[in-house]
PDB file of C-alpha atoms and ligand atoms in Angstrom:
ATOM      1  CA  UNK A  52       0.394  26.844  23.151  1.00 76.00           C
ATOM      2  CA  UNK A  53       2.246  25.804  26.303  1.00 93.00           C
ATOM      3  CA  UNK A  54       3.833  22.396  26.074  1.00 97.00           C
ATOM      4  CA  UNK A  55       4.802  20.498  29.195  1.00 98.00           C
ATOM      5  CA  UNK A  56       7.571  17.939  28.752  1.00 98.00           C
ATOM      6  CA  UNK A  57       7.746  15.499  31.663  1.00 98.00           C
ATOM      7  CA  UNK A  58      11.201  13.890  31.820  1.00 97.00           C
ATOM      8  CA  UNK A  59      11.912  10.398  33.129  1.00 97.00           C
ATOM      9  CA  UNK A  60      15.320   8.825  33.577  1.00 96.00           C
ATOM     10  CA  UNK A  61      13.991   5.447  32.584  1.00 96.00           C
ATOM     11  CA  UNK A  62      10.666   3.995  31.470  1.00 97.00           C
ATOM     12  CA  UNK A  63       9.837   0.682  29.877  1.00 97.00           C
ATOM     13  CA  UNK A  64       7.984   2.613  27.163  1.00 97.00           C
ATOM     14  CA  UNK A  65       6.750   6.207  26.963  1.00 98.00           C
ATOM     15  CA  UNK A  66       3.644   5.060  25.081  1.00 97.00           C
ATOM     16  CA  UNK A  67       2.864   2.478  27.744  1.00 96.00           C
ATOM     17  CA  UNK A  68       3.371   5.011  30.536  1.00 98.00           C
ATOM     18  CA  UNK A  69       1.135   7.509  28.737  1.00 97.00           C
ATOM     19  CA  UNK A  70      -1.623   4.952  28.222  1.00 96.00           C
ATOM     20  CA  UNK A  71      -1.423   3.721  31.822  1.00 96.00           C
ATOM     21  CA  UNK A  72      -1.714   7.300  33.089  1.00 97.00           C
ATOM     22  CA  UNK A  73      -3.987   8.757  30.416  1.00 95.00           C
ATOM     23  CA  UNK A  74      -6.580   9.957  32.975  1.00 94.00           C
ATOM     24  CA  UNK A  75      -4.038  12.240  34.623  1.00 96.00           C
ATOM     25  CA  UNK A  76      -2.507  13.559  31.400  1.00 97.00           C
ATOM     26  CA  UNK A  77      -3.777  16.335  29.164  1.00 96.00           C
ATOM     27  CA  UNK A  78      -3.138  17.864  25.769  1.00 97.00           C
ATOM     28  CA  UNK A  79       0.361  19.411  25.545  1.00 98.00           C
ATOM     29  CA  UNK A  80       1.737  16.955  28.124  1.00 98.00           C
ATOM     30  CA  UNK A  81       4.664  15.015  26.682  1.00 98.00           C
ATOM     31  CA  UNK A  82       6.320  11.984  28.253  1.00 98.00           C
ATOM     32  CA  UNK A  83      10.066  11.842  27.527  1.00 98.00           C
ATOM     33  CA  UNK A  84      12.405   9.029  28.601  1.00 97.00           C
ATOM     34  CA  UNK A  85      16.203   9.284  28.642  1.00 96.00           C
ATOM     35  CA  UNK A  86      16.236   5.518  28.604  1.00 95.00           C
ATOM     36  CA  UNK A  87      13.517   3.247  27.293  1.00 96.00           C
ATOM     37  CA  UNK A  88      13.941  -0.411  28.215  1.00 94.00           C
ATOM     38  CA  UNK A  89      11.038  -1.911  26.310  1.00 95.00           C
ATOM     39  CA  UNK A  90      10.038   0.572  23.605  1.00 95.00           C
ATOM     40  CA  UNK A  91       7.836  -0.919  20.933  1.00 94.00           C
ATOM     41  CA  UNK A  92       6.712  -0.096  17.438  1.00 91.00           C
ATOM     42  CA  UNK A  93       4.078  -1.245  15.041  1.00 83.00           C
ATOM     43  CA  UNK A  94       3.278  -4.952  15.180  1.00 75.00           C
ATOM     44  CA  UNK A  95       4.991  -5.038  18.609  1.00 75.00           C
ATOM     45  CA  UNK A  96       8.442  -4.697  17.090  1.00 82.00           C
ATOM     46  CA  UNK A  97      11.084  -3.767  19.603  1.00 85.00           C
ATOM     47  CA  UNK A  98      12.403  -0.189  19.322  1.00 88.00           C
ATOM     48  CA  UNK A  99      16.148   0.172  19.812  1.00 84.00           C
ATOM     49  CA  UNK A 100      17.294   2.721  22.410  1.00 81.00           C
ATOM     50  CA  UNK A 101      20.761   3.948  23.281  1.00 83.00           C
ATOM     51  CA  UNK A 102      20.677   6.030  26.466  1.00 86.00           C
ATOM     52  CA  UNK A 103      21.004   9.778  25.860  1.00 89.00           C
ATOM     53  CA  UNK A 104      21.454   9.372  22.110  1.00 94.00           C
ATOM     54  CA  UNK A 105      17.925   9.261  20.861  1.00 94.00           C
ATOM     55  CA  UNK A 106      14.579  10.846  21.454  1.00 97.00           C
ATOM     56  CA  UNK A 107      11.778   8.701  22.839  1.00 97.00           C
ATOM     57  CA  UNK A 108       8.630  10.652  23.549  1.00 98.00           C
ATOM     58  CA  UNK A 109       4.876  10.392  23.627  1.00 98.00           C
ATOM     59  CA  UNK A 110       2.778  13.504  23.056  1.00 98.00           C
ATOM     60  CA  UNK A 111      -0.773  13.539  24.417  1.00 97.00           C
ATOM     61  CA  UNK A 112      -3.645  14.971  22.426  1.00 96.00           C
ATOM     62  CA  UNK A 113      -7.219  14.770  23.655  1.00 95.00           C
ATOM     63  CA  UNK A 114     -10.065  15.814  21.410  1.00 92.00           C
ATOM     64  CA  UNK A 115     -13.642  15.090  20.444  1.00 87.00           C
ATOM     65  CA  UNK A 116     -13.979  11.845  18.616  1.00 72.00           C
ATOM     66  CA  UNK A 117     -14.113  12.488  14.891  1.00 72.00           C
ATOM     67  CA  UNK A 118     -13.427   9.467  12.770  1.00 61.00           C
ATOM     68  CA  UNK A 119     -12.728  11.656   9.741  1.00 58.00           C
ATOM     69  CA  UNK A 120      -9.583  12.928  11.397  1.00 66.00           C
ATOM     70  CA  UNK A 121      -8.089   9.611  12.408  1.00 64.00           C
ATOM     71  CA  UNK A 122      -6.567   8.649   9.055  1.00 67.00           C
ATOM     72  CA  UNK A 123      -5.051  12.044   8.507  1.00 84.00           C
ATOM     73  CA  UNK A 124      -3.237  12.206  11.845  1.00 91.00           C
ATOM     74  CA  UNK A 125      -0.707   9.575  10.915  1.00 90.00           C
ATOM     75  CA  UNK A 126       0.295  11.489   7.778  1.00 94.00           C
ATOM     76  CA  UNK A 127       0.298  14.790   9.634  1.00 96.00           C
ATOM     77  CA  UNK A 128       2.665  13.569  12.348  1.00 96.00           C
ATOM     78  CA  UNK A 129       4.995  12.092   9.735  1.00 97.00           C
ATOM     79  CA  UNK A 130       5.169  15.487   8.053  1.00 98.00           C
ATOM     80  CA  UNK A 131       5.688  17.289  11.387  1.00 98.00           C
ATOM     81  CA  UNK A 132       8.769  15.168  12.133  1.00 98.00           C
ATOM     82  CA  UNK A 133       9.936  15.190   8.506  1.00 98.00           C
ATOM     83  CA  UNK A 134       9.883  19.033   8.579  1.00 98.00           C
ATOM     84  CA  UNK A 135      12.158  19.227  11.620  1.00 98.00           C
ATOM     85  CA  UNK A 136      14.698  16.695  10.307  1.00 98.00           C
ATOM     86  CA  UNK A 137      14.730  18.456   6.947  1.00 97.00           C
ATOM     87  CA  UNK A 138      16.190  21.516   8.694  1.00 97.00           C
ATOM     88  CA  UNK A 139      19.306  19.482   9.494  1.00 97.00           C
ATOM     89  CA  UNK A 140      19.825  17.363   6.402  1.00 97.00           C
ATOM     90  CA  UNK A 141      18.614  16.776   2.846  1.00 95.00           C
ATOM     91  CA  UNK A 142      17.581  13.382   1.529  1.00 95.00           C
ATOM     92  CA  UNK A 143      14.843  12.910   4.106  1.00 98.00           C
ATOM     93  CA  UNK A 144      11.900  10.825   2.915  1.00 97.00           C
ATOM     94  CA  UNK A 145       8.770   9.187   4.265  1.00 97.00           C
ATOM     95  CA  UNK A 146       8.055   5.483   4.015  1.00 95.00           C
ATOM     96  CA  UNK A 147       4.376   4.674   4.329  1.00 93.00           C
ATOM     97  CA  UNK A 148       2.764   4.572   6.761  1.00 90.00           C
ATOM     98  CA  UNK A 149       5.041   6.560   9.038  1.00 88.00           C
ATOM     99  CA  UNK A 150       8.722   5.822   8.970  1.00 95.00           C
ATOM    100  CA  UNK A 151      11.100   8.694   8.333  1.00 97.00           C
ATOM    101  CA  UNK A 152      14.232   7.829   6.383  1.00 97.00           C
ATOM    102  CA  UNK A 153      17.528   9.550   5.650  1.00 98.00           C
ATOM    103  CA  UNK A 154      19.319   8.278   2.565  1.00 96.00           C
ATOM    104  CA  UNK A 155      16.952   5.331   2.568  1.00 95.00           C
ATOM    105  CA  UNK A 156      17.631   4.246   6.158  1.00 96.00           C
ATOM    106  CA  UNK A 157      15.187   4.619   9.028  1.00 96.00           C
ATOM    107  CA  UNK A 158      15.895   7.525  11.355  1.00 97.00           C
ATOM    108  CA  UNK A 159      12.502   7.828  13.058  1.00 97.00           C
ATOM    109  CA  UNK A 160       9.496   5.664  13.805  1.00 95.00           C
ATOM    110  CA  UNK A 161       6.063   6.782  14.880  1.00 95.00           C
ATOM    111  CA  UNK A 162       3.454   4.825  16.779  1.00 93.00           C
ATOM    112  CA  UNK A 163       0.120   6.515  17.377  1.00 92.00           C
ATOM    113  CA  UNK A 164      -2.217   4.769  19.779  1.00 92.00           C
ATOM    114  CA  UNK A 165      -5.661   5.964  20.743  1.00 90.00           C
ATOM    115  CA  UNK A 166      -7.997   5.469  23.636  1.00 90.00           C
ATOM    116  CA  UNK A 167     -11.666   6.144  23.064  1.00 87.00           C
ATOM    117  CA  UNK A 168     -13.920   7.046  25.972  1.00 82.00           C
ATOM    118  CA  UNK A 169     -17.536   8.044  25.336  1.00 80.00           C
ATOM    119  CA  UNK A 170     -17.357  10.816  22.729  1.00 82.00           C
ATOM    120  CA  UNK A 171     -13.725  11.753  23.241  1.00 87.00           C
ATOM    121  CA  UNK A 172     -10.471  10.316  22.005  1.00 89.00           C
ATOM    122  CA  UNK A 173      -7.014  10.493  23.542  1.00 92.00           C
ATOM    123  CA  UNK A 174      -4.122  10.131  21.153  1.00 93.00           C
ATOM    124  CA  UNK A 175      -0.747   8.936  22.391  1.00 95.00           C
ATOM    125  CA  UNK A 176       1.634  10.092  19.685  1.00 96.00           C
ATOM    126  CA  UNK A 177       4.824   8.100  20.165  1.00 97.00           C
ATOM    127  CA  UNK A 178       7.963   9.091  18.306  1.00 97.00           C
ATOM    128  CA  UNK A 179      11.415   7.561  18.398  1.00 97.00           C
ATOM    129  CA  UNK A 180      14.117   9.578  16.632  1.00 98.00           C
ATOM    130  CA  UNK A 181      17.747   8.531  16.332  1.00 97.00           C
ATOM    131  CA  UNK A 182      19.894  11.590  16.906  1.00 98.00           C
ATOM    132  CA  UNK A 183      23.420  10.941  18.198  1.00 97.00           C
ATOM    133  CA  UNK A 184      23.555   7.144  17.903  1.00 96.00           C
ATOM    134  CA  UNK A 185      27.003   5.969  16.823  1.00 96.00           C
ATOM    135  CA  UNK A 186      25.968   2.420  15.981  1.00 93.00           C
ATOM    136  CA  UNK A 187      23.060   0.009  15.975  1.00 92.00           C
ATOM    137  CA  UNK A 188      22.530  -3.605  16.820  1.00 88.00           C
ATOM    138  CA  UNK A 189      23.770  -5.785  13.934  1.00 90.00           C
ATOM    139  CA  UNK A 190      20.221  -7.008  13.335  1.00 88.00           C
ATOM    140  CA  UNK A 191      19.141  -3.512  12.196  1.00 90.00           C
ATOM    141  CA  UNK A 192      22.372  -1.722  11.328  1.00 89.00           C
ATOM    142  CA  UNK A 193      21.871  -2.037   7.567  1.00 92.00           C
ATOM    143  CA  UNK A 194      18.431  -0.413   7.804  1.00 93.00           C
ATOM    144  CA  UNK A 195      18.812   2.137  10.614  1.00 95.00           C
ATOM    145  CA  UNK A 196      20.605   5.439  10.842  1.00 97.00           C
ATOM    146  CA  UNK A 197      20.895   8.549  13.016  1.00 97.00           C
ATOM    147  CA  UNK A 198      21.426  12.241  12.342  1.00 98.00           C
ATOM    148  CA  UNK A 199      24.964  11.852  13.671  1.00 98.00           C
ATOM    149  CA  UNK A 200      25.807   8.952  11.357  1.00 97.00           C
ATOM    150  CA  UNK A 201      24.582  10.939   8.353  1.00 97.00           C
ATOM    151  CA  UNK A 202      26.209  14.285   9.177  1.00 97.00           C
ATOM    152  CA  UNK A 203      29.024  13.511  11.660  1.00 97.00           C
ATOM    153  CA  UNK A 204      27.688  16.285  13.871  1.00 97.00           C
ATOM    154  CA  UNK A 205      26.587  15.815  17.484  1.00 98.00           C
ATOM    155  CA  UNK A 206      23.254  17.486  18.241  1.00 98.00           C
ATOM    156  CA  UNK A 207      21.556  18.862  21.326  1.00 97.00           C
ATOM    157  CA  UNK A 208      18.804  16.388  22.098  1.00 97.00           C
ATOM    158  CA  UNK A 209      16.789  18.936  24.132  1.00 97.00           C
ATOM    159  CA  UNK A 210      16.723  21.454  21.326  1.00 98.00           C
ATOM    160  CA  UNK A 211      15.518  18.984  18.708  1.00 98.00           C
ATOM    161  CA  UNK A 212      13.020  17.525  21.190  1.00 98.00           C
ATOM    162  CA  UNK A 213      11.505  20.984  21.683  1.00 98.00           C
ATOM    163  CA  UNK A 214      11.319  21.559  17.937  1.00 98.00           C
ATOM    164  CA  UNK A 215       9.636  18.200  17.394  1.00 98.00           C
ATOM    165  CA  UNK A 216       7.142  18.762  20.213  1.00 98.00           C
ATOM    166  CA  UNK A 217       6.261  22.293  19.060  1.00 98.00           C
ATOM    167  CA  UNK A 218       5.771  21.111  15.496  1.00 98.00           C
ATOM    168  CA  UNK A 219       3.635  18.110  16.507  1.00 98.00           C
ATOM    169  CA  UNK A 220       1.258  20.387  18.429  1.00 98.00           C
ATOM    170  CA  UNK A 221       1.277  23.114  15.784  1.00 98.00           C
ATOM    171  CA  UNK A 222       0.146  20.515  13.261  1.00 96.00           C
ATOM    172  CA  UNK A 223      -2.382  18.871  15.585  1.00 95.00           C
ATOM    173  CA  UNK A 224      -3.920  22.233  16.508  1.00 94.00           C
ATOM    174  CA  UNK A 225      -4.260  23.099  12.814  1.00 94.00           C
ATOM    175  CA  UNK A 226      -5.015  19.642  11.490  1.00 92.00           C
ATOM    176  CA  UNK A 227      -7.777  20.612   9.073  1.00 90.00           C
ATOM    177  CA  UNK A 228      -6.292  23.905   7.881  1.00 93.00           C
ATOM    178  CA  UNK A 229      -2.903  22.368   7.096  1.00 95.00           C
ATOM    179  CA  UNK A 230      -4.096  19.035   5.803  1.00 93.00           C
ATOM    180  CA  UNK A 231      -4.111  19.809   2.073  1.00 94.00           C
ATOM    181  CA  UNK A 232      -0.515  21.056   2.232  1.00 97.00           C
ATOM    182  CA  UNK A 233       0.588  18.219   4.485  1.00 97.00           C
ATOM    183  CA  UNK A 234      -1.022  15.626   2.263  1.00 96.00           C
ATOM    184  CA  UNK A 235       0.880  16.943  -0.753  1.00 97.00           C
ATOM    185  CA  UNK A 236       4.130  17.099   1.167  1.00 98.00           C
ATOM    186  CA  UNK A 237       3.584  13.527   2.349  1.00 97.00           C
ATOM    187  CA  UNK A 238       2.936  12.304  -1.212  1.00 97.00           C
ATOM    188  CA  UNK A 239       5.814  14.294  -2.713  1.00 97.00           C
ATOM    189  CA  UNK A 240       8.283  12.780  -0.247  1.00 98.00           C
ATOM    190  CA  UNK A 241       6.937   9.229  -0.128  1.00 97.00           C
ATOM    191  CA  UNK A 242       9.423   6.653  -1.325  1.00 95.00           C
ATOM    192  CA  UNK A 243       6.871   3.898  -1.928  1.00 93.00           C
ATOM    193  CA  UNK A 244       4.934   5.555  -4.752  1.00 94.00           C
ATOM    194  CA  UNK A 245       5.695   3.838  -8.048  1.00 94.00           C
ATOM    195  CA  UNK A 246       7.575   1.013  -6.302  1.00 93.00           C
ATOM    196  CA  UNK A 247       6.726  -2.665  -6.480  1.00 93.00           C
ATOM    197  CA  UNK A 248       5.826  -4.181  -3.132  1.00 90.00           C
ATOM    198  CA  UNK A 249       4.868  -7.620  -1.932  1.00 88.00           C
ATOM    199  CA  UNK A 250       1.602  -7.853  -0.020  1.00 87.00           C
ATOM    200  CA  UNK A 251       0.018 -11.160   0.951  1.00 84.00           C
ATOM    201  CA  UNK A 252       2.594 -12.934  -1.223  1.00 87.00           C
ATOM    202  CA  UNK A 253       1.515 -11.000  -4.327  1.00 90.00           C
ATOM    203  CA  UNK A 254       3.352  -8.239  -6.157  1.00 92.00           C
ATOM    204  CA  UNK A 255       1.692  -4.847  -6.566  1.00 94.00           C
ATOM    205  CA  UNK A 256       2.775  -1.442  -7.793  1.00 95.00           C
ATOM    206  CA  UNK A 257       1.966   1.443  -5.461  1.00 95.00           C
ATOM    207  CA  UNK A 258      -0.233   3.978  -7.257  1.00 96.00           C
ATOM    208  CA  UNK A 259      -0.691   6.482  -4.459  1.00 96.00           C
ATOM    209  CA  UNK A 260      -1.792   7.031  -0.864  1.00 94.00           C
ATOM    210  CA  UNK A 261      -5.321   8.334  -0.330  1.00 93.00           C
ATOM    211  CA  UNK A 262      -6.534  11.030   2.069  1.00 90.00           C
ATOM    212  CA  UNK A 263      -7.256   8.427   4.739  1.00 88.00           C
ATOM    213  CA  UNK A 264      -3.648   7.297   4.658  1.00 90.00           C
ATOM    214  CA  UNK A 265      -4.375   4.014   2.868  1.00 91.00           C
ATOM    215  CA  UNK A 266      -2.002   2.609   0.270  1.00 93.00           C
ATOM    216  CA  UNK A 267      -3.563   2.242  -3.198  1.00 95.00           C
ATOM    217  CA  UNK A 268      -1.886  -0.545  -5.159  1.00 96.00           C
ATOM    218  CA  UNK A 269      -2.532  -2.431  -8.361  1.00 95.00           C
ATOM    219  CA  UNK A 270      -1.373  -5.351 -10.478  1.00 95.00           C
ATOM    220  CA  UNK A 271      -2.679  -6.991 -13.686  1.00 94.00           C
ATOM    221  CA  UNK A 272      -5.417  -8.714 -11.753  1.00 93.00           C
ATOM    222  CA  UNK A 273      -6.785  -6.210  -9.289  1.00 92.00           C
ATOM    223  CA  UNK A 274      -6.638  -2.878  -7.535  1.00 92.00           C
ATOM    224  CA  UNK A 275      -6.357  -3.036  -3.755  1.00 92.00           C
ATOM    225  CA  UNK A 276      -6.539  -0.657  -0.830  1.00 93.00           C
ATOM    226  CA  UNK A 277      -4.134  -1.546   1.950  1.00 90.00           C
ATOM    227  CA  UNK A 278      -5.069  -0.042   5.312  1.00 84.00           C
ATOM    228  CA  UNK A 279      -2.069   0.714   7.462  1.00 71.00           C
ATOM    229  CA  UNK A 280      -3.552  -1.247  10.357  1.00 60.00           C
ATOM    230  CA  UNK A 281      -3.900  -4.318   8.162  1.00 53.00           C
ATOM    231  CA  UNK A 282      -0.286  -4.632   7.222  1.00 49.00           C
ATOM    232  CA  UNK A 283       1.108  -7.985   8.072  1.00 44.00           C
ATOM    233  CA  UNK A 284       3.932  -8.175   5.614  1.00 44.00           C
ATOM    234  CA  UNK A 285       5.075  -5.428   3.330  1.00 45.00           C
ATOM    235  CA  UNK A 286       8.471  -5.158   1.745  1.00 48.00           C
ATOM    236  CA  UNK A 287       9.799  -3.051  -1.057  1.00 49.00           C
ATOM    237  CA  UNK A 288      10.631  -5.469  -3.771  1.00 45.00           C
ATOM    238  CA  UNK A 289      12.111  -3.303  -6.543  1.00 40.00           C
TER     239      UNK A 289
HETATM  240  C1  LIG B 320       7.859   1.855  14.471  1.00 74.04           C
HETATM  241  O1  LIG B 320       8.787   2.169  13.745  1.00 74.04           O
HETATM  242  O2  LIG B 320       7.286   0.768  14.344  1.00 74.04           O
HETATM  243  C2  LIG B 320       7.408   2.837  15.520  1.00 74.04           C
HETATM  244  C3  LIG B 320       8.422   3.007  16.601  1.00 74.04           C
HETATM  245  C4  LIG B 320       7.932   3.941  17.681  1.00 74.04           C
HETATM  246  C5  LIG B 320       8.912   4.044  18.839  1.00 74.04           C
HETATM  247  C6  LIG B 320       8.505   5.115  19.803  1.00 74.04           C
HETATM  248  S1  LIG B 320       9.790   5.495  20.943  1.00 74.04           S
HETATM  249  C7  LIG B 320       8.678   6.418  21.919  1.00 74.04           C
HETATM  250  C8  LIG B 320       7.355   5.672  21.931  1.00 74.04           C
HETATM  251  N1  LIG B 320       7.334   4.664  22.986  1.00 74.04           N
HETATM  252  C9  LIG B 320       7.289   3.422  22.505  1.00 74.04           C
HETATM  253  O3  LIG B 320       7.300   2.371  23.188  1.00 74.04           O
HETATM  254  N2  LIG B 320       7.261   3.456  21.150  1.00 74.04           N
HETATM  255  C10 LIG B 320       7.274   4.817  20.650  1.00 74.04           C
END
């Protein structure tokens, strides 16, 4: 596998750039921005960036359209990034659908977008990882962290970027073979399982996450399947 990281000093968003230029990009191309001025996450949330301190990248993966794979990719990418962070620190966990936490605070966010054309699909696998950040905006500082804040060590961004990129493609290239192991790792490290959450103003307990990456919840009245794309409001309650 030969990955090709394309570096930019500044982009509004690596995912946006990748989508705008998807025709020219191919599998193993990765868009990396030293500064991201308008990075976004799920539900259009803004993604905080501090120049040179964090990783903002979008990895391109083009493949034949296979709906069966779509649900598993989100879990697989979470595990790929989880694995790399785990080399540097314990207490790493996954918060469904694809936030990576250290000591309960968010250290990485993943946003996978896809573009379907005829019988092929292009995935834009966006990952934001807080590495050397010393502080965060007060609006998120109680919920966000970085590797530096947790370990008091300054890291080489390029080295961790390469590890993340290699692991993303290793997992994408072996999606089916590794899926059983990845699924178990995802479940074993998921903080939501067994927790009470609020969904659509009702309380549910999380039973598990199925192979498609959906959250299986229940309460006295009903069992529900929450698709990650459907989430409007979801908060851990207890
Ligand atoms: C989330 O937590 O909701 C996902 C955040 C994803 C942020 C990354 S940073 C690189 C890529 N470019 C973007 O604009 N977003 C993703």
